[in-house]
Every structure is written in structure tokens, then in C-alpha cells.
Coordinates of N, CA, C and O in Angstrom, one line a residue:
X27 N 145.2 23.5 69.3 CA 143.9 24.4 69.6 C 143.2 23.7 70.5 O 142.9 22.5 70.1
X28 N 142.6 24.3 71.4 CA 141.8 23.6 72.6 C 140.5 24.3 72.5 O 140.3 25.4 72.5
X29 N 139.4 23.5 72.1 CA 138.1 23.9 72.2 C 137.4 23.2 73.6 O 137.2 22.1 73.7
X30 N 136.6 24.2 74.4 CA 136.1 23.7 75.7 C 134.6 23.9 75.3 O 134.1 25.0 75.3
X31 N 134.0 22.9 75.8 CA 132.4 22.8 75.6 C 131.5 22.3 76.8 O 131.8 21.4 77.3
X32 N 130.8 23.3 77.4 CA 130.5 23.3 78.9 C 128.9 22.6 78.6 O 128.2 22.7 77.4
X33 N 128.6 22.1 79.5 CA 126.9 21.8 79.9 C 126.4 21.5 81.2 O 127.5 21.4 82.0
X34 N 125.1 21.5 81.4 CA 124.8 21.0 82.7 C 124.3 22.5 83.3 O 123.7 22.4 84.7
X35 N 124.4 23.6 82.8 CA 123.7 24.7 83.6 C 122.1 24.6 83.3 O 121.6 23.9 82.8
X36 N 121.3 25.7 84.2 CA 120.1 25.8 84.3 C 119.6 26.3 85.7 O 120.3 26.9 86.3
X37 N 118.3 26.1 85.9 CA 117.7 26.6 86.7 C 117.5 25.7 87.9 O 117.0 24.7 87.7
X38 N 117.8 26.2 89.2 CA 117.5 25.3 90.6 C 117.2 26.3 91.4 O 117.4 27.3 91.5
X39 N 116.4 25.4 92.3 CA 115.9 26.3 93.6 C 117.1 26.3 94.6 O 118.1 25.6 94.7
X40 N 117.1 27.3 95.6 CA 117.9 27.3 96.6 C 118.2 26.3 97.4 O 117.3 25.6 97.6
X41 N 119.2 25.7 97.9 CA 119.5 24.6 98.2 C 119.8 23.3 97.2 O 120.1 22.1 97.8
X42 N 119.4 23.5 96.0 CA 119.5 22.5 95.2 C 120.8 22.3 94.4 O 122.0 22.7 94.8
X43 N 120.8 21.4 93.7 CA 122.5 21.2 93.1 C 122.2 21.0 91.6 O 121.3 20.7 91.0
X44 N 123.2 21.3 91.3 CA 123.6 21.1 89.6 C 125.2 20.4 89.4 O 125.9 20.8 90.3
X45 N 125.2 20.0 88.5 CA 126.5 19.5 88.0 C 127.2 20.1 86.4 O 126.4 19.7 85.6
X46 N 128.1 20.9 86.6 CA 128.4 21.4 85.0 C 129.5 20.3 84.8 O 130.4 19.9 85.4
X47 N 129.8 20.3 83.4 CA 130.9 19.6 82.8 C 131.3 20.4 81.7 O 130.7 21.1 81.2
X48 N 132.8 20.1 81.4 CA 133.4 20.7 80.5 C 134.3 19.8 79.7 O 135.1 19.5 80.4
X49 N 134.0 19.8 78.6 CA 134.7 18.7 77.9 C 135.6 19.2 76.5 O 135.3 20.2 75.9
X50 N 137.0 18.7 76.5 CA 138.0 19.4 75.6 C 137.8 18.4 74.3 O 137.7 17.4 74.2
X51 N 138.1 19.2 73.3 CA 138.6 18.4 71.9 C 139.9 19.3 71.4 O 140.2 20.6 71.7
X52 N 140.5 18.7 70.5 CA 141.7 19.2 69.5 C 143.0 19.0 70.9 O 144.1 19.1 70.3
X53 N 142.7 18.6 72.1 CA 144.0 18.7 72.9 C 143.4 17.9 74.3 O 142.4 18.0 74.8
X54 N 144.3 16.9 74.8 CA 143.9 16.5 75.9 C 144.0 17.2 77.2 O 144.7 18.5 77.1
X55 N 143.2 16.8 78.4 CA 143.4 18.0 79.6 C 144.7 17.9 80.3 O 145.0 18.6 81.1
X56 N 145.0 16.5 80.3 CA 146.3 16.0 81.0 C 147.4 17.0 81.2 O 148.0 17.0 82.3
X57 N 147.7 17.7 80.4 CA 148.7 18.8 80.5 C 148.6 20.0 81.2 O 149.5 20.7 81.8
X58 N 147.3 20.1 81.7 CA 147.0 21.5 82.2 C 146.1 21.3 83.4 O 145.6 20.1 83.9
X59 N 146.3 22.4 84.3 CA 145.6 22.5 85.1 C 144.3 23.0 84.7 O 144.2 23.6 83.7
X60 N 142.9 22.7 85.4 CA 142.0 23.1 85.1 C 141.0 24.1 86.0 O 141.3 23.7 87.3
X61 N 140.3 24.8 85.6 CA 139.6 25.7 86.6 C 138.0 26.1 86.1 O 137.8 25.9 85.0
X62 N 137.3 26.3 87.2 CA 135.9 27.0 86.8 C 136.2 28.6 87.4 O 136.5 28.9 88.7
X63 N 135.4 29.4 86.8 CA 135.2 30.7 87.2 C 133.8 31.1 86.9 O 133.0 30.4 86.3
X64 N 133.4 32.1 87.8 CA 132.0 32.8 87.6 C 132.2 34.0 87.3 O 133.2 34.7 87.4
X65 N 131.2 34.4 86.4 CA 130.9 36.0 86.2 C 129.7 36.5 86.3 O 128.6 35.8 85.6
X66 N 129.5 37.5 87.2 CA 128.3 37.9 87.2 C 128.0 39.3 86.3 O 129.1 39.7 85.8
X67 N 127.0 39.6 85.9 CA 126.8 40.7 85.0 C 127.7 41.8 85.6 O 127.7 42.4 86.5
X68 N 128.1 42.4 84.5 CA 128.8 43.5 84.6 C 130.0 43.5 85.5 O 130.5 44.5 86.3
X69 N 130.2 42.3 86.1 CA 131.6 42.0 86.9 C 132.7 41.3 86.4 O 132.3 40.6 85.2
X70 N 133.9 41.3 87.0 CA 135.1 40.5 86.5 C 134.8 38.9 86.9 O 134.3 38.9 87.5
X71 N 135.6 38.1 85.9 CA 135.3 36.8 86.2 C 136.1 36.4 87.5 O 137.0 37.0 87.8
X72 N 135.5 35.6 88.5 CA 136.2 35.3 89.5 C 136.4 33.7 89.7 O 135.7 33.1 89.1
X73 N 137.7 33.5 89.9 CA 138.3 32.0 90.3 C 137.2 31.2 91.3 O 137.2 31.6 92.4
X74 N 136.6 30.3 90.9 CA 135.8 29.6 91.7 C 136.6 28.3 92.3 O 136.7 28.2 93.6
X75 N 137.5 27.5 91.5 CA 138.1 26.2 92.0 C 138.8 25.9 91.0 O 138.7 26.3 89.8
X76 N 140.2 25.4 91.0 CA 141.0 24.7 90.4 C 141.5 23.4 90.8 O 141.5 22.9 91.6
X77 N 142.0 22.3 89.7 CA 142.3 21.2 90.0 C 143.7 21.0 89.1 O 143.6 21.4 87.7
X78 N 144.8 20.7 89.9 CA 145.8 20.7 89.2 C 146.1 19.3 88.5 O 145.2 18.3 88.5
X79 N 147.3 19.0 87.8 CA 147.4 17.8 86.9 C 147.5 16.8 87.9 O 147.2 15.6 87.7
X80 N 148.3 16.9 89.2 CA 148.1 15.9 90.1 C 147.0 15.7 91.0 O 146.7 14.6 91.7
X81 N 145.9 16.4 90.7 CA 144.5 16.3 91.1 C 144.4 17.2 92.6 O 143.3 16.8 93.4
X82 N 145.3 17.8 92.9 CA 145.2 18.8 94.2 C 144.1 19.9 93.7 O 143.9 20.3 92.8
X83 N 143.4 20.2 94.7 CA 142.1 21.1 94.6 C 142.2 22.3 95.6 O 142.8 22.3 96.5
X84 N 141.5 23.4 94.8 CA 141.6 24.6 95.7 C 140.2 25.3 95.3 O 139.7 25.4 94.4
X85 N 139.9 25.9 96.4 CA 138.3 26.6 96.4 C 138.2 28.0 97.0 O 139.2 28.2 97.8
X86 N 137.3 28.8 96.3 CA 137.2 30.1 96.8 C 136.4 29.9 98.3 O 135.8 28.5 98.5
X87 N 137.0 30.4 99.4 CA 136.5 30.4 100.7 C 135.1 29.8 100.9 O 134.9 28.9 101.7
X88 N 134.4 30.8 100.4 CA 132.8 30.3 101.0 C 132.2 29.4 100.3 O 131.5 29.1 100.4
X89 N 133.0 28.7 99.0 CA 132.6 27.6 98.4 C 133.1 26.4 99.1 O 132.4 25.5 98.4
X90 N 134.2 26.2 99.6 CA 134.6 25.2 99.9 C 133.4 24.2 100.8 O 133.1 24.8 101.9
X91 N 133.4 23.2 100.5 CA 132.5 22.2 101.1 C 131.1 22.2 100.5 O 130.3 21.3 100.7
X92 N 131.1 23.0 99.6 CA 129.6 22.7 98.7 C 129.7 22.8 97.3 O 129.2 22.0 96.7
X93 N 131.0 23.0 96.6 CA 131.2 22.8 95.3 C 132.5 21.7 95.2 O 133.2 21.9 96.3
X94 N 132.5 20.8 94.2 CA 133.6 20.2 94.2 C 134.1 20.0 92.8 O 133.2 20.0 91.8
X95 N 135.5 20.3 92.4 CA 135.6 20.1 91.1 C 136.6 18.8 91.1 O 137.1 18.4 91.9
X96 N 136.3 18.2 90.1 CA 136.9 16.8 89.6 C 137.3 17.0 88.1 O 136.9 17.8 87.4
X97 N 138.2 16.0 87.6 CA 138.5 15.8 86.4 C 138.7 14.3 86.2 O 139.0 13.2 87.0
X98 N 138.4 13.7 84.7 CA 138.4 12.7 84.3 C 139.1 12.7 82.9 O 138.8 13.3 81.8
X99 N 140.6 12.7 83.2 CA 141.4 12.8 81.7 C 141.0 11.9 80.8 O 141.5 12.3 79.6
X100 N 140.8 10.6 81.0 CA 140.2 9.6 80.0 C 139.2 10.5 79.3 O 139.1 9.8 77.8
X101 N 138.4 11.0 79.7 CA 137.3 11.5 79.2 C 137.2 13.0 78.7 O 136.6 13.9 77.9
X102 N 138.7 13.7 78.9 CA 139.1 15.0 78.7 C 137.7 16.0 79.2 O 137.3 16.8 78.7
X103 N 137.2 15.5 80.4 CA 136.2 16.2 81.1 C 136.8 16.8 82.4 O 137.2 16.1 83.3
X104 N 136.3 17.7 82.8 CA 136.4 18.5 84.2 C 134.9 18.8 84.7 O 133.9 19.3 83.7
X105 N 134.5 18.7 85.9 CA 133.1 18.7 86.5 C 133.3 19.7 87.5 O 134.3 20.0 88.2
X106 N 132.2 20.4 87.6 CA 132.3 21.2 89.0 C 130.6 20.8 89.6 O 129.5 21.0 89.1
X107 N 130.7 20.1 90.6 CA 129.5 19.8 91.2 C 129.2 20.8 92.4 O 129.8 21.0 93.0
X108 N 127.9 21.2 92.2 CA 127.4 22.4 93.1 C 126.5 22.0 93.8 O 125.3 21.6 93.5
X109 N 126.5 22.0 95.4 CA 125.6 21.8 96.1 C 125.0 22.8 96.9 O 126.0 23.3 97.1
X110 N 124.1 22.8 97.6 CA 123.4 23.7 98.6 C 123.4 25.2 97.9 O 124.1 26.0 98.5
X111 N 123.0 25.1 96.6 CA 123.3 26.3 96.0 C 122.3 27.5 96.6 O 121.3 27.3 97.2
X112 N 123.1 28.6 96.6 CA 122.4 29.7 97.2 C 122.2 30.9 95.9 O 122.6 30.8 94.9
X113 N 121.2 31.8 96.1 CA 120.9 32.6 95.2 C 122.1 33.5 94.5 O 122.3 33.8 93.5
X114 N 123.1 33.6 95.5 CA 124.4 34.6 95.4 C 125.4 33.9 94.4 O 126.3 34.4 93.8
X115 N 125.0 32.3 94.2 CA 126.1 31.5 93.4 C 125.5 31.8 91.9 O 126.1 31.4 90.9
X116 N 124.5 32.4 91.7 CA 123.8 32.6 90.3 C 125.0 33.4 89.5 O 125.2 34.3 89.9
X117 N 125.6 33.0 88.1 CA 126.3 33.7 87.6 C 126.2 32.8 86.3 O 125.6 31.6 86.2
X118 N 127.3 33.1 85.3 CA 127.6 32.4 84.3 C 129.1 31.8 84.5 O 130.0 32.4 85.0
X119 N 129.0 30.4 84.5 CA 130.3 29.6 84.8 C 131.2 29.4 83.6 O 130.6 28.7 82.7
X120 N 132.1 29.6 83.8 CA 133.2 29.3 82.8 C 134.3 28.2 83.0 O 134.9 28.5 84.1
X121 N 134.4 27.2 82.4 CA 135.7 26.5 82.6 C 137.0 27.0 81.7 O 136.7 27.9 80.9
X122 N 138.0 26.6 82.4 CA 139.3 27.1 81.4 C 140.5 26.2 81.9 O 140.4 25.6 83.1
X123 N 141.3 26.1 80.7 CA 142.8 25.5 81.0 C 143.8 26.1 81.2 O 143.9 27.5 80.6
X124 N 144.4 25.9 82.0 CA 145.6 26.8 82.5 C 146.9 26.1 83.3 O 147.1 25.0 82.7
X125 N 147.4 26.7 84.2 CA 148.6 26.2 84.8 C 148.8 26.5 86.3 O 148.0 27.5 86.6
X126 N 149.3 25.5 87.1 CA 149.6 26.1 88.2 C 151.0 25.9 88.5 O 151.5 25.0 88.3
X127 N 151.6 27.1 89.2 CA 152.9 27.0 89.2 C 153.5 26.7 90.7 O 154.7 26.9 91.1
X128 N 152.6 26.1 91.4 CA 152.8 25.8 93.0 C 152.2 26.7 93.8 O 152.2 26.6 95.0
X129 N 151.9 27.9 93.3 CA 151.3 28.9 94.2 C 149.9 29.5 93.8 O 149.3 29.7 94.7
X130 N 149.9 29.7 92.5 CA 148.7 30.2 92.1 C 148.1 29.6 90.8 O 149.1 29.2 90.0
X131 N 147.0 29.7 90.4 CA 146.6 29.4 89.0 C 146.7 30.3 88.1 O 146.0 31.4 88.4
X132 N 147.1 30.1 86.9 CA 147.2 31.0 85.9 C 146.5 30.8 84.6 O 146.6 29.5 84.1
X133 N 145.3 31.4 84.3 CA 144.5 30.8 83.1 C 145.1 31.4 81.9 O 145.8 32.0 81.6
X134 N 144.9 30.3 80.9 CA 145.3 30.3 79.6 C 144.0 30.8 78.9 O 143.2 30.7 79.5
X135 N 144.4 31.2 77.4 CA 143.1 31.8 76.8 C 142.3 30.7 76.2 O 142.0 30.6 74.9
X136 N 142.1 29.7 77.0 CA 141.1 28.5 76.7 C 139.8 28.3 77.6 O 140.1 28.1 78.8
X137 N 138.7 28.9 76.9 CA 137.4 29.1 77.9 C 136.4 28.2 77.2 O 136.3 28.2 76.1
X138 N 135.6 27.7 78.0 CA 134.2 27.3 77.7 C 133.2 28.4 77.3 O 133.7 29.7 77.5
X139 N 132.2 27.8 76.7 CA 131.2 29.0 76.2 C 130.4 29.5 77.4 O 129.6 30.7 77.2
X140 N 130.5 29.2 78.6 CA 129.8 29.8 79.6 C 128.5 28.7 79.7 O 127.9 28.7 79.0
X141 N 128.1 28.6 81.0 CA 127.0 27.9 81.5 C 126.4 28.7 82.4 O 126.6 29.1 83.7
X142 N 125.0 28.9 82.1 CA 124.3 30.0 83.1 C 123.7 29.2 84.1 O 123.0 28.1 84.1
X143 N 124.0 29.6 85.2 CA 123.4 29.1 86.7 C 122.4 29.9 87.2 O 122.8 30.8 87.5
X144 N 121.1 29.6 87.4 CA 120.3 30.6 88.0 C 119.7 30.0 89.2 O 119.3 28.9 89.1
X145 N 120.0 30.5 90.3 CA 119.2 30.2 91.7 C 117.9 30.8 92.0 O 118.3 32.0 92.7
X146 N 116.9 30.3 91.9 CA 115.5 31.0 92.4 C 114.4 30.2 92.7 O 114.4 28.8 92.1
X147 N 113.8 30.7 93.7 CA 112.6 29.9 94.1 C 111.3 29.9 93.3 O 111.2 31.0 92.3

């Protein structure tokens, strides 16, 4: 059983930065690809980025260059560095442990509790 605990959300001005962290207990991150999703109110969760076991990364098109996903397996932690934040980035962000089959990321049912990101002046 894997538990994922997120931290780092908050209020930031447009153009500002935040770093979200997601730390696992009960299991190591190393067997999993990891991802971040976002969910706006009354909307489906959307994949933001993922990182494979080998460290390859993939981003939603509009976020590439602004967001960076990284992992530290020794700390069982995955990060999402968010720069140049825009109001449309505001959402609840969830980390996830899953799998990458060489083509796409498939989430497993291991989710963080969600981190609220608010972008407002």
C-alpha cells in the first residue's frame, strides 16, 4: 500500500513560482513512473507531466518550458517546479504513481491528497 502526501501549494501572483512535493510512504517510488495531474472545479483531472523510472519526462504542451517534474528516489519524493504561473494554471494538483508502457502514462490508484494552487494578483 502506497500513501502519497503532498505539500507546497498556496497562493502566488501571476508570474510567480511554486514547488510542489509529493512524498511516498509504504513503498518506494522506484518501481513507478510518477505524474502530476491538475483538476479544476467540475472538470476532469488532466495530466500535467510524468517522469518515468529512467527519468524521461513528458509535459502537456502549454506547460513545457514552465513546469519541471523531477524525482528523488532516495527520498521517495517527486517534485513539480512551477514557474511563470498564469491564472489558468490555478487548480488542485495531484501526484500519482503509475506506469509508462513506452507510449503513454497509465495512472494507478495511488494519489496524493491534492495541493491547491491559486494564481491571483
